[in-house]
Coordinates of C-alpha atoms and ligand atoms in Angstrom, one line a residue:
X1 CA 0.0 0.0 0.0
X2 CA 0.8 3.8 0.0
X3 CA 1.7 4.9 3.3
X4 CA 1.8 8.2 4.2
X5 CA 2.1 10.1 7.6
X6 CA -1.1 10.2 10.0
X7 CA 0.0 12.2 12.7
X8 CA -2.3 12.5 16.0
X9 CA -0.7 15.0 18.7
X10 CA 3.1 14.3 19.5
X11 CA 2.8 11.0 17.3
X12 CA 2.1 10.1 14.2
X13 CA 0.3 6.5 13.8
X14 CA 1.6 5.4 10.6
X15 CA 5.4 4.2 9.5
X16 CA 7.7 3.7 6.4
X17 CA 9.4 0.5 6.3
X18 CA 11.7 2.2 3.7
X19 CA 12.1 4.9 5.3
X20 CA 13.0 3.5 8.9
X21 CA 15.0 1.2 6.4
X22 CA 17.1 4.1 4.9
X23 CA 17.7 6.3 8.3
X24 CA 19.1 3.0 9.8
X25 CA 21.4 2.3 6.5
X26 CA 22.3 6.0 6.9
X27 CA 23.4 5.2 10.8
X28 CA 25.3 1.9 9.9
X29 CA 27.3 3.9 7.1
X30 CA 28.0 7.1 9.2
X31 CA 29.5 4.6 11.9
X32 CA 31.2 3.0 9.0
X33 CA 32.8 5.8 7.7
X34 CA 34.3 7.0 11.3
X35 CA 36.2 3.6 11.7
X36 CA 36.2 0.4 14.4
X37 CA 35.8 1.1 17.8
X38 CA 38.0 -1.2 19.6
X39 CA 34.6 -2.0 21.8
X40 CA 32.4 -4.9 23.4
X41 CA 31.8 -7.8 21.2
X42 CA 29.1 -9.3 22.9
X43 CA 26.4 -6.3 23.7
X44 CA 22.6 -6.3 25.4
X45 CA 20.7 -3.4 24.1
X46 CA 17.1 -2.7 26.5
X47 CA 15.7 0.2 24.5
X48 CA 17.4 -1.3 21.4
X49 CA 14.6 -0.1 18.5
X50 CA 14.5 3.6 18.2
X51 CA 16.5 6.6 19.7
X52 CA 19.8 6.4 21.5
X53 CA 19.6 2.5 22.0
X54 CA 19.0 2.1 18.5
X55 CA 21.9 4.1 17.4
X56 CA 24.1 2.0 20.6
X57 CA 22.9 -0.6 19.1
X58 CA 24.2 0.5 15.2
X59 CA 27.7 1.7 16.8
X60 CA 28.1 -1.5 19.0
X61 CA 27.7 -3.9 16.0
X62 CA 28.9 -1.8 12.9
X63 CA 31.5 -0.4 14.4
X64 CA 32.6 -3.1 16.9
X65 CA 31.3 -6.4 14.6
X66 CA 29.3 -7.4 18.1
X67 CA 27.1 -9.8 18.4
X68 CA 23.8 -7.6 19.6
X69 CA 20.7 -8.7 21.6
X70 CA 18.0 -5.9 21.1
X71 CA 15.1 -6.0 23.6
X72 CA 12.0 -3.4 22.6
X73 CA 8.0 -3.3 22.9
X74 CA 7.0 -2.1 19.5
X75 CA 4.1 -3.1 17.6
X76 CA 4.0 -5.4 15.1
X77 CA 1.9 -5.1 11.3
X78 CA -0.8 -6.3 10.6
X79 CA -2.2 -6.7 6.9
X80 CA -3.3 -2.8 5.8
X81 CA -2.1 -1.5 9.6
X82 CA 1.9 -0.4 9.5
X83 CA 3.9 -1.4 12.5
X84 CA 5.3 0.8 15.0
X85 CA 8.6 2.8 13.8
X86 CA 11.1 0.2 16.1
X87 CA 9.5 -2.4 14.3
X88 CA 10.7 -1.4 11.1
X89 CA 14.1 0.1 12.1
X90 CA 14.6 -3.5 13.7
X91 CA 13.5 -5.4 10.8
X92 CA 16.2 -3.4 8.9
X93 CA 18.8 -4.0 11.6
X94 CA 18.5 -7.4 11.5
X95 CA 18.6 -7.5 8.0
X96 CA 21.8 -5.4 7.7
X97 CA 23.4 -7.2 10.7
X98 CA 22.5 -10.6 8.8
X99 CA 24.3 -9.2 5.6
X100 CA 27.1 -8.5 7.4
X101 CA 27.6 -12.2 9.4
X102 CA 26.7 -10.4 12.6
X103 CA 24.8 -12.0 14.9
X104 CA 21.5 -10.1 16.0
X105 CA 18.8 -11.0 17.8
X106 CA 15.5 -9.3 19.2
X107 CA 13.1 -9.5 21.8
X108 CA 10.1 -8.1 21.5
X109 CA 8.0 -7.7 25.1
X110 CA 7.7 -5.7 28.0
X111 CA 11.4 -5.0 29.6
X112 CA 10.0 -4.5 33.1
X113 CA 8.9 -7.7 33.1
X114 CA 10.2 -10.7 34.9
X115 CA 9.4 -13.1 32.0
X116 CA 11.1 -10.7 29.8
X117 CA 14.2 -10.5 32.0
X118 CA 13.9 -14.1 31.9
X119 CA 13.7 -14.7 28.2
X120 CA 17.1 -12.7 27.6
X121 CA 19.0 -13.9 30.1
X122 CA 18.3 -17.5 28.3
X123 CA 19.2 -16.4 25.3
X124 CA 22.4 -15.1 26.2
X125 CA 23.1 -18.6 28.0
X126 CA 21.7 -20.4 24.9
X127 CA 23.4 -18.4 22.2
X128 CA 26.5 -16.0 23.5
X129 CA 27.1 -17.2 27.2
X130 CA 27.6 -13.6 28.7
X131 CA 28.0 -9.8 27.8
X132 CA 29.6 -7.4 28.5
X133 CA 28.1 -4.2 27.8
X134 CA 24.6 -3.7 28.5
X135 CA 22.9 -0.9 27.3
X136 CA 19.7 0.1 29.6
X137 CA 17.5 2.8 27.0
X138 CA 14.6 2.3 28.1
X139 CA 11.6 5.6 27.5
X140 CA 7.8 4.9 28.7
X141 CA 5.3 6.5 30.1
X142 CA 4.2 3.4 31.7
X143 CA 5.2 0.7 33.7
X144 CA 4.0 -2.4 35.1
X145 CA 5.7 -3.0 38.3
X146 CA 6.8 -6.9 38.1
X147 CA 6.2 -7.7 41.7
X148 CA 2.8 -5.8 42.5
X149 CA 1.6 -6.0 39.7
X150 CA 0.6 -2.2 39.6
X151 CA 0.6 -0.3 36.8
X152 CA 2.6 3.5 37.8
X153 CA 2.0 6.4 34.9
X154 CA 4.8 9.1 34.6
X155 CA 3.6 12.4 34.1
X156 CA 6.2 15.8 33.4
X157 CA 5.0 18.4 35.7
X158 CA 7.0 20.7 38.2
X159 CA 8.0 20.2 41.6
X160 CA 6.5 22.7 44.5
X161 CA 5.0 25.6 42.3
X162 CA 3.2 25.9 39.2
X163 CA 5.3 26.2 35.8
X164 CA 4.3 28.9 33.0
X165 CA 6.4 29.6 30.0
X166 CA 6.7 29.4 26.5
X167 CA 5.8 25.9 24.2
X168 CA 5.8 26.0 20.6
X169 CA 3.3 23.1 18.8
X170 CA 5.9 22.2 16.2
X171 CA 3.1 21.0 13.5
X172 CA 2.1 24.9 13.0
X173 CA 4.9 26.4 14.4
X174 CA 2.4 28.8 16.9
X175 CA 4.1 30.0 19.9
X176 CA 1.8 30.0 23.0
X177 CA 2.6 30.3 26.6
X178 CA 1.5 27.4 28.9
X179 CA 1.3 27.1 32.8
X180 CA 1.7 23.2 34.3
X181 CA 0.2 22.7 37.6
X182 CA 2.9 21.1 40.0
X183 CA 3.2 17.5 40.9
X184 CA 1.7 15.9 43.6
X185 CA 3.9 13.6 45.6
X186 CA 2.1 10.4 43.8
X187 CA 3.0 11.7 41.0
X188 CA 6.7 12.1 41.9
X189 CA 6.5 8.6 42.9
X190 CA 4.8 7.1 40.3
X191 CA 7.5 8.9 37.6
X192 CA 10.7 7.9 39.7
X193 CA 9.2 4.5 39.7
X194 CA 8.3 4.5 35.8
X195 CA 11.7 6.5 34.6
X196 CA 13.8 6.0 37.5
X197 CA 16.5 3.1 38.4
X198 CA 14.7 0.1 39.7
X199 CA 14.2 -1.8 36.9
X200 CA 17.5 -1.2 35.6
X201 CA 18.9 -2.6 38.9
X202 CA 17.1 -5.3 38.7
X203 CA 17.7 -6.4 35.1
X204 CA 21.6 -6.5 36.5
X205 CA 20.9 -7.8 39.3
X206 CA 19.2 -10.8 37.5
X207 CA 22.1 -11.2 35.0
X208 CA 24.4 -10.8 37.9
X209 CA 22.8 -14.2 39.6
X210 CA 22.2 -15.6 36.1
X211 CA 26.1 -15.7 35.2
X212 CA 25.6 -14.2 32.1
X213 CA 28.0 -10.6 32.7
X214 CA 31.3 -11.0 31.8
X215 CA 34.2 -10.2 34.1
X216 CA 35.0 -6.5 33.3
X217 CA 31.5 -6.2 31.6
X218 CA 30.0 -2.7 31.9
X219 CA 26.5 -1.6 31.6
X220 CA 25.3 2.2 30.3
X221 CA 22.1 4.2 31.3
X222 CA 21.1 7.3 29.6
X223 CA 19.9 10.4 31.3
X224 CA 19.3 14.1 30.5
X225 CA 20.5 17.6 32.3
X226 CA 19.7 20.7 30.3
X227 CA 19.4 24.3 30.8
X228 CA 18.1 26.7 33.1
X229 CA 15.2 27.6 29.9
X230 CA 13.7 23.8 30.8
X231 CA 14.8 23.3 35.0
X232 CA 11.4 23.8 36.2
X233 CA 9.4 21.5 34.0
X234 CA 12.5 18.8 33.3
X235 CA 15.7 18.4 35.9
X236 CA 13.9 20.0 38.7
X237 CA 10.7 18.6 37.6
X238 CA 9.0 14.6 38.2
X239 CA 11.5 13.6 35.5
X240 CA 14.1 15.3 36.9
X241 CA 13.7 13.2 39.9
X242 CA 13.5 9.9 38.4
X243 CA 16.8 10.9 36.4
X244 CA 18.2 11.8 39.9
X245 CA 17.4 8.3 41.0
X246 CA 18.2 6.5 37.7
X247 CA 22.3 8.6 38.2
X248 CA 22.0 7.2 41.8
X249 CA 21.5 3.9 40.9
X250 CA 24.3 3.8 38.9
X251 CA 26.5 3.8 42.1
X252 CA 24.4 1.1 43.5
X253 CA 24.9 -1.4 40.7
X254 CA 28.7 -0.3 40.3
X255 CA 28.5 -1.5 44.0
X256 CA 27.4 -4.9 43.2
X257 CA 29.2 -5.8 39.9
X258 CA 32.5 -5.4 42.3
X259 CA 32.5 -9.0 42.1
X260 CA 33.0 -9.7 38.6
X261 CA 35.2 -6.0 38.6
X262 CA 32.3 -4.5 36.3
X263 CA 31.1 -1.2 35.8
X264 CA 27.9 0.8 35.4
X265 CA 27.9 4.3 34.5
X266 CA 25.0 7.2 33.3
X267 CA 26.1 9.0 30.0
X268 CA 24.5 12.7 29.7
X269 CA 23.2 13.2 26.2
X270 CA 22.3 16.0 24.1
X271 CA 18.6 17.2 23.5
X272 CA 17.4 15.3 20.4
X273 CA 13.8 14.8 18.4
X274 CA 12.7 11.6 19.5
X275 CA 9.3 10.0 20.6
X276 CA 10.2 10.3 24.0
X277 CA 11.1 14.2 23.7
X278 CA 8.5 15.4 21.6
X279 CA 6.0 14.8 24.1
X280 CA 7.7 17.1 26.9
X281 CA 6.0 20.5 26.8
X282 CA 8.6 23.3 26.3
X283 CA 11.3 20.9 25.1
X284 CA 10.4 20.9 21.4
X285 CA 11.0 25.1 22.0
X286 CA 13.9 24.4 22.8
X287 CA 15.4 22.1 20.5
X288 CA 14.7 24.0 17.4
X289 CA 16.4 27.5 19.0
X290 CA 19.5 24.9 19.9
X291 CA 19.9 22.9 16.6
X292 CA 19.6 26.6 15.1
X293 CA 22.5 27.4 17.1
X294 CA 24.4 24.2 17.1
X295 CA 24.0 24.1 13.3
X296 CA 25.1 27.5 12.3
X297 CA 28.3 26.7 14.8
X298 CA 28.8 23.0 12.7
X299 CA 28.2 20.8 15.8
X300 CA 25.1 19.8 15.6
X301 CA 24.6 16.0 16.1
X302 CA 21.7 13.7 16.0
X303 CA 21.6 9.9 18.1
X304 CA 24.0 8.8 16.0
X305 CA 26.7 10.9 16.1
X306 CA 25.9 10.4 19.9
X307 CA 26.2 7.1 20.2
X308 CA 29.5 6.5 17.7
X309 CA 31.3 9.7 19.8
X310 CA 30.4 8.3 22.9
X311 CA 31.8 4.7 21.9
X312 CA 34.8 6.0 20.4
X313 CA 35.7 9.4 22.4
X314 CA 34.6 8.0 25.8
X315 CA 33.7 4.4 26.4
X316 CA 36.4 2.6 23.7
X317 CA 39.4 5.3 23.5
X318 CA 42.1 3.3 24.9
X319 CA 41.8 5.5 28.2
X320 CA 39.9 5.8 31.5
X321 CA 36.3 7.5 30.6
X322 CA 36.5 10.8 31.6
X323 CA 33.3 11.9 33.9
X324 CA 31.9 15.0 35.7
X325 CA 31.9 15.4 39.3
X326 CA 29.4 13.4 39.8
X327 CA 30.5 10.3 37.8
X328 CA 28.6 11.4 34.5
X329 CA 30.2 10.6 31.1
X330 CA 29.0 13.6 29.2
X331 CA 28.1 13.9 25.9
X332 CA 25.7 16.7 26.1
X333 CA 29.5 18.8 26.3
X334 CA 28.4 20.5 23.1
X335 CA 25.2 21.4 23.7
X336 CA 26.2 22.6 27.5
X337 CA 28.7 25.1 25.8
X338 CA 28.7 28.7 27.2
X339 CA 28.2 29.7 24.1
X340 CA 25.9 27.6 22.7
X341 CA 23.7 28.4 25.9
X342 CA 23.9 32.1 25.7
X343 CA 22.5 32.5 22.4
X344 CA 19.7 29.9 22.6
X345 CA 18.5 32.0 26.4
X346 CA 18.7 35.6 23.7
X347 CA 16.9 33.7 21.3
X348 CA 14.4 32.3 23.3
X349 CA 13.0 35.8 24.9
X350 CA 13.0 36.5 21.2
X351 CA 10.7 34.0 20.6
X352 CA 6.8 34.1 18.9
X353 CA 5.2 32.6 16.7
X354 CA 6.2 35.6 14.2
X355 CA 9.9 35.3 14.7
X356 CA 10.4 31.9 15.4
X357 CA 10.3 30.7 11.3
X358 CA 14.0 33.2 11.3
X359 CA 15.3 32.3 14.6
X360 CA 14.7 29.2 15.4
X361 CA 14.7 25.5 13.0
X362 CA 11.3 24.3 13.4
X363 CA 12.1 22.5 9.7
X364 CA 14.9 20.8 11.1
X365 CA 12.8 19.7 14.4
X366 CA 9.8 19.1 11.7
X367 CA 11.8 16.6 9.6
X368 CA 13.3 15.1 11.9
X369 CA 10.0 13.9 13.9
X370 CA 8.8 12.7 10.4
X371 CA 12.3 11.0 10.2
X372 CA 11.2 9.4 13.2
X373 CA 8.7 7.6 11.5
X374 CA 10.9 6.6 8.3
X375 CA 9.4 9.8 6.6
X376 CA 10.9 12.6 4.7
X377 CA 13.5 10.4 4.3
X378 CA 16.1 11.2 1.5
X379 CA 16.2 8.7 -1.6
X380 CA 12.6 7.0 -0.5
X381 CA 10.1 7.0 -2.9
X382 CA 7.0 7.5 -1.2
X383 CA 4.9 7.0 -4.1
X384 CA 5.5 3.3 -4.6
X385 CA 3.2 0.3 -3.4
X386 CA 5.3 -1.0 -0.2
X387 CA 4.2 -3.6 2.0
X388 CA 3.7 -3.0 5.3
X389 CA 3.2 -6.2 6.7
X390 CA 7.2 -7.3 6.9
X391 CA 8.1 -10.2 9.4
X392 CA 11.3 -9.2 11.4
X393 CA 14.1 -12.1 11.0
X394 CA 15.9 -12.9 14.4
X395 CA 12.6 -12.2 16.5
X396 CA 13.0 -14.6 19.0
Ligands
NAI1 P1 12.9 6.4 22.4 O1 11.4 6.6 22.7 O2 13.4 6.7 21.1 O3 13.3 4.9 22.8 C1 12.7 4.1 23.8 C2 13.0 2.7 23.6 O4 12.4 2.0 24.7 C3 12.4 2.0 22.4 O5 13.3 1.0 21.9 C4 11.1 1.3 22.9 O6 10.7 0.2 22.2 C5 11.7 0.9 24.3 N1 10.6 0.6 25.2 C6 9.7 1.5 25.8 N2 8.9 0.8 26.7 C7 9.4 -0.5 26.7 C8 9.0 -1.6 27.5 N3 8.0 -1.6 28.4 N4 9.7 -2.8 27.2 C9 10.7 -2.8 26.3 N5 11.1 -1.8 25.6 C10 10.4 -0.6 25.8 O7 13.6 7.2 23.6 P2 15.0 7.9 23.7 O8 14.8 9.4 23.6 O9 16.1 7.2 22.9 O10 15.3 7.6 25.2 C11 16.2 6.7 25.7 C12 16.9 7.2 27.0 O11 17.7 8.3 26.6 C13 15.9 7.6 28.0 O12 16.4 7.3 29.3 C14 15.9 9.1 27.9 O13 15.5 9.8 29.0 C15 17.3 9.4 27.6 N6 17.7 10.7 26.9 C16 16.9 11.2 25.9 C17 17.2 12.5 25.4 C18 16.4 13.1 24.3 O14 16.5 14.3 24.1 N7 15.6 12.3 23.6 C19 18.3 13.2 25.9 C20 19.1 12.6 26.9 C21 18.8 11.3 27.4
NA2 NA1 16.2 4.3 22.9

């Protein structure tokens, strides 16, 4: 069929097989072209089938030859309904993996599950015997918690005092101020427990007892900082403290893989157009001032670039990882720049609806959400019949 974008609020319900197909070619070729990574041969990816953990994913096996287990909850076609974005993206993964005599294998399921957890940790026994880097990528509103059963919702609201400021709606580009009532302290709890570090502990802690993390073997969460524009609503805010817990965590886990001399470290990343962040009110503001910025000054980067810098310049460069003082790998360095931050705070007092198509790069943030979805995608032809309902190869 013809498939073309249906987009409902901060998604869009439709996908492009060729599309995802083409950005995820484009990610294995720009990791490619930067040369191996002396890295992990043997890597878990939980979050493994859009965003950062795709592109860890991509820079792990192209430019490390691993052998990659992906874990993701994405949705699968259905004759005349297109799959979810991951779906596709993982499809293609597997299929370029495949080409390449790499081994790759996903699992597709709920991550915070125990019979999820389980499920992995057999195939790792069954098929590679240990890791020894696990990526934990993990973004969702929701989460079932595997031992009560409860279901906890995450919400992105302020802490102690109501939050008013400017949001952009990046489908017509209008500028409109918005005020966010602050959290209650259920809803505190029930983000920490969504976005925070417990499951992550407990996926290592399970692999831990399973035998199946190599001595030395290292796992990676991803978390977020930002700047004073989005405090309130994002590092002060509900996610904020679930990010406060997830950093904290790391020291709890680094704690426990003493015995087989692992690690476990958080790596800051830069503000980027994915599902996750398009749904945070204010953020999308704020990424199209910055990738203004960071693209006039030629350091812009998208997951990718992410992902294959923070393999190659932190994790894999022959040298201790340099961190903050806090422990933090950080590759949000660019975007954190004194410079970089100045000029996106002028711009954004700057900003309404009528100045923002000059000074900020709502096209950029535009085609990139499409990209999201495998659309606008360079070289696709959207005109042509393409079948939607693909079956991914290595779904175990
Ligand atoms: P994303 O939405 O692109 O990816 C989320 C991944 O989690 C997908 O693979 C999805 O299938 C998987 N997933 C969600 N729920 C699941 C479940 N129940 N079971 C199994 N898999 C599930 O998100 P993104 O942006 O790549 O986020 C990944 C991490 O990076 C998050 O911790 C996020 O906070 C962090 N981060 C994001 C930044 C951004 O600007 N997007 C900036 C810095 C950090
Ligand atoms: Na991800």
């Amino acid at each position: 069929m013809i498939i073309e974008p249906r987009m409902r609020g901060f998604i869009c319900l439709t996908a492009h097989p060729q599309g995802c197909e083409q950005n995820v070619i484009n990610q294995i070729n720009y990791v490619k072209s930067k040369g191996a990574i002396n890295g992990a041969k043997k890597v878990l990816v939980i979050g493994a089938s859009t965003g950062f953990g795709l592109s860890s994913r991509v820079s792990a096996a192209f430019g490390s030859n691993a052998a990659t287990i992906g874990v993701f909850f994405e949705k699968a076609p259905s004759p005349g309904k297109t799959a979810s974005p991951g779906w596709y993206n993982s499809v293609a993964f597997q299929k370029q993996a495949q080409k390449a005599g790499l081994y790759a294998k996903s699992i597709n399921g709920d991550a915070f599950s125990n019979e999820i957890k389980k499920k992995t940790i057999d195939l790792i026994k069954a098929d590679l015997g240990q890791v020894d880097l696990v990526i934990y990528s993990l973004a969702s509103p929701v989460r079932t918690h595997p031992t009560t059963g409860v279901m906890h919702r995450s919400v992105l609201k302020p802490i102690g005092q109501t939050f008013s400021n400017k949001t952009v709606d990046f489908h017509t580009g209008v500028v409109t101020n918005i005020s966010i009532d602050p959290a209650t302290e259920d809803d505190i709890a029930n983000t920490v427990t969504v976005m925070g570090g417990e499951d992550w502990q407990m996926w290592m802690e399970q692999m831990l007892a399973a035998g199946v993390l190599s001595e030395g073997a290292m796992t990676i969460a991803y978390s977020y900082i930002g700047p004073g524009l989005t405090e309130a609503v994002y590092r002060k805010g509900t996610i904020g403290r679930a990010k406060d817990h997830l950093e904290a965590t790391a020291f709890t886990i680094a704690d426990k893989l003493k015995s087989i001399n692992g690690k476990a470290l958080v790596s800051v990343n830069k503000a980027l157009v994915t599902q996750a962040s398009s749904a945070i009110p204010v953020i999308p503001l704020y990424i199209s001032l910055l990738y203004k910025i960071m693209k006039a000054k030629g350091i812009h980067e998208g997951c990718i670039e992410q992902m294959q810098r923070l393999f190659a310049d932190r994790l894999y460069h022959g040298d201790a990882t340099p961190t903050d003082d806090k422990g933090r790998i950080r590759v949000d360095d660019w975007e954190m720049r004194d410079d970089v931050q100045s000029e996106v705070a002028k711009l954004w007092e700057q900003a309404t609806t009528e100045t923002l198509p000059a000074i900020g790069d709502l096209p950029g943030y535009k085609t990139d959400f499409l990209n999201l979805f495998g659309f606008a995608v360079a070289g696709v032809d959207y005109a042509a019949d393409t079948d939607e309902n693909v079956s991914m190869p290595g779904l175990v």
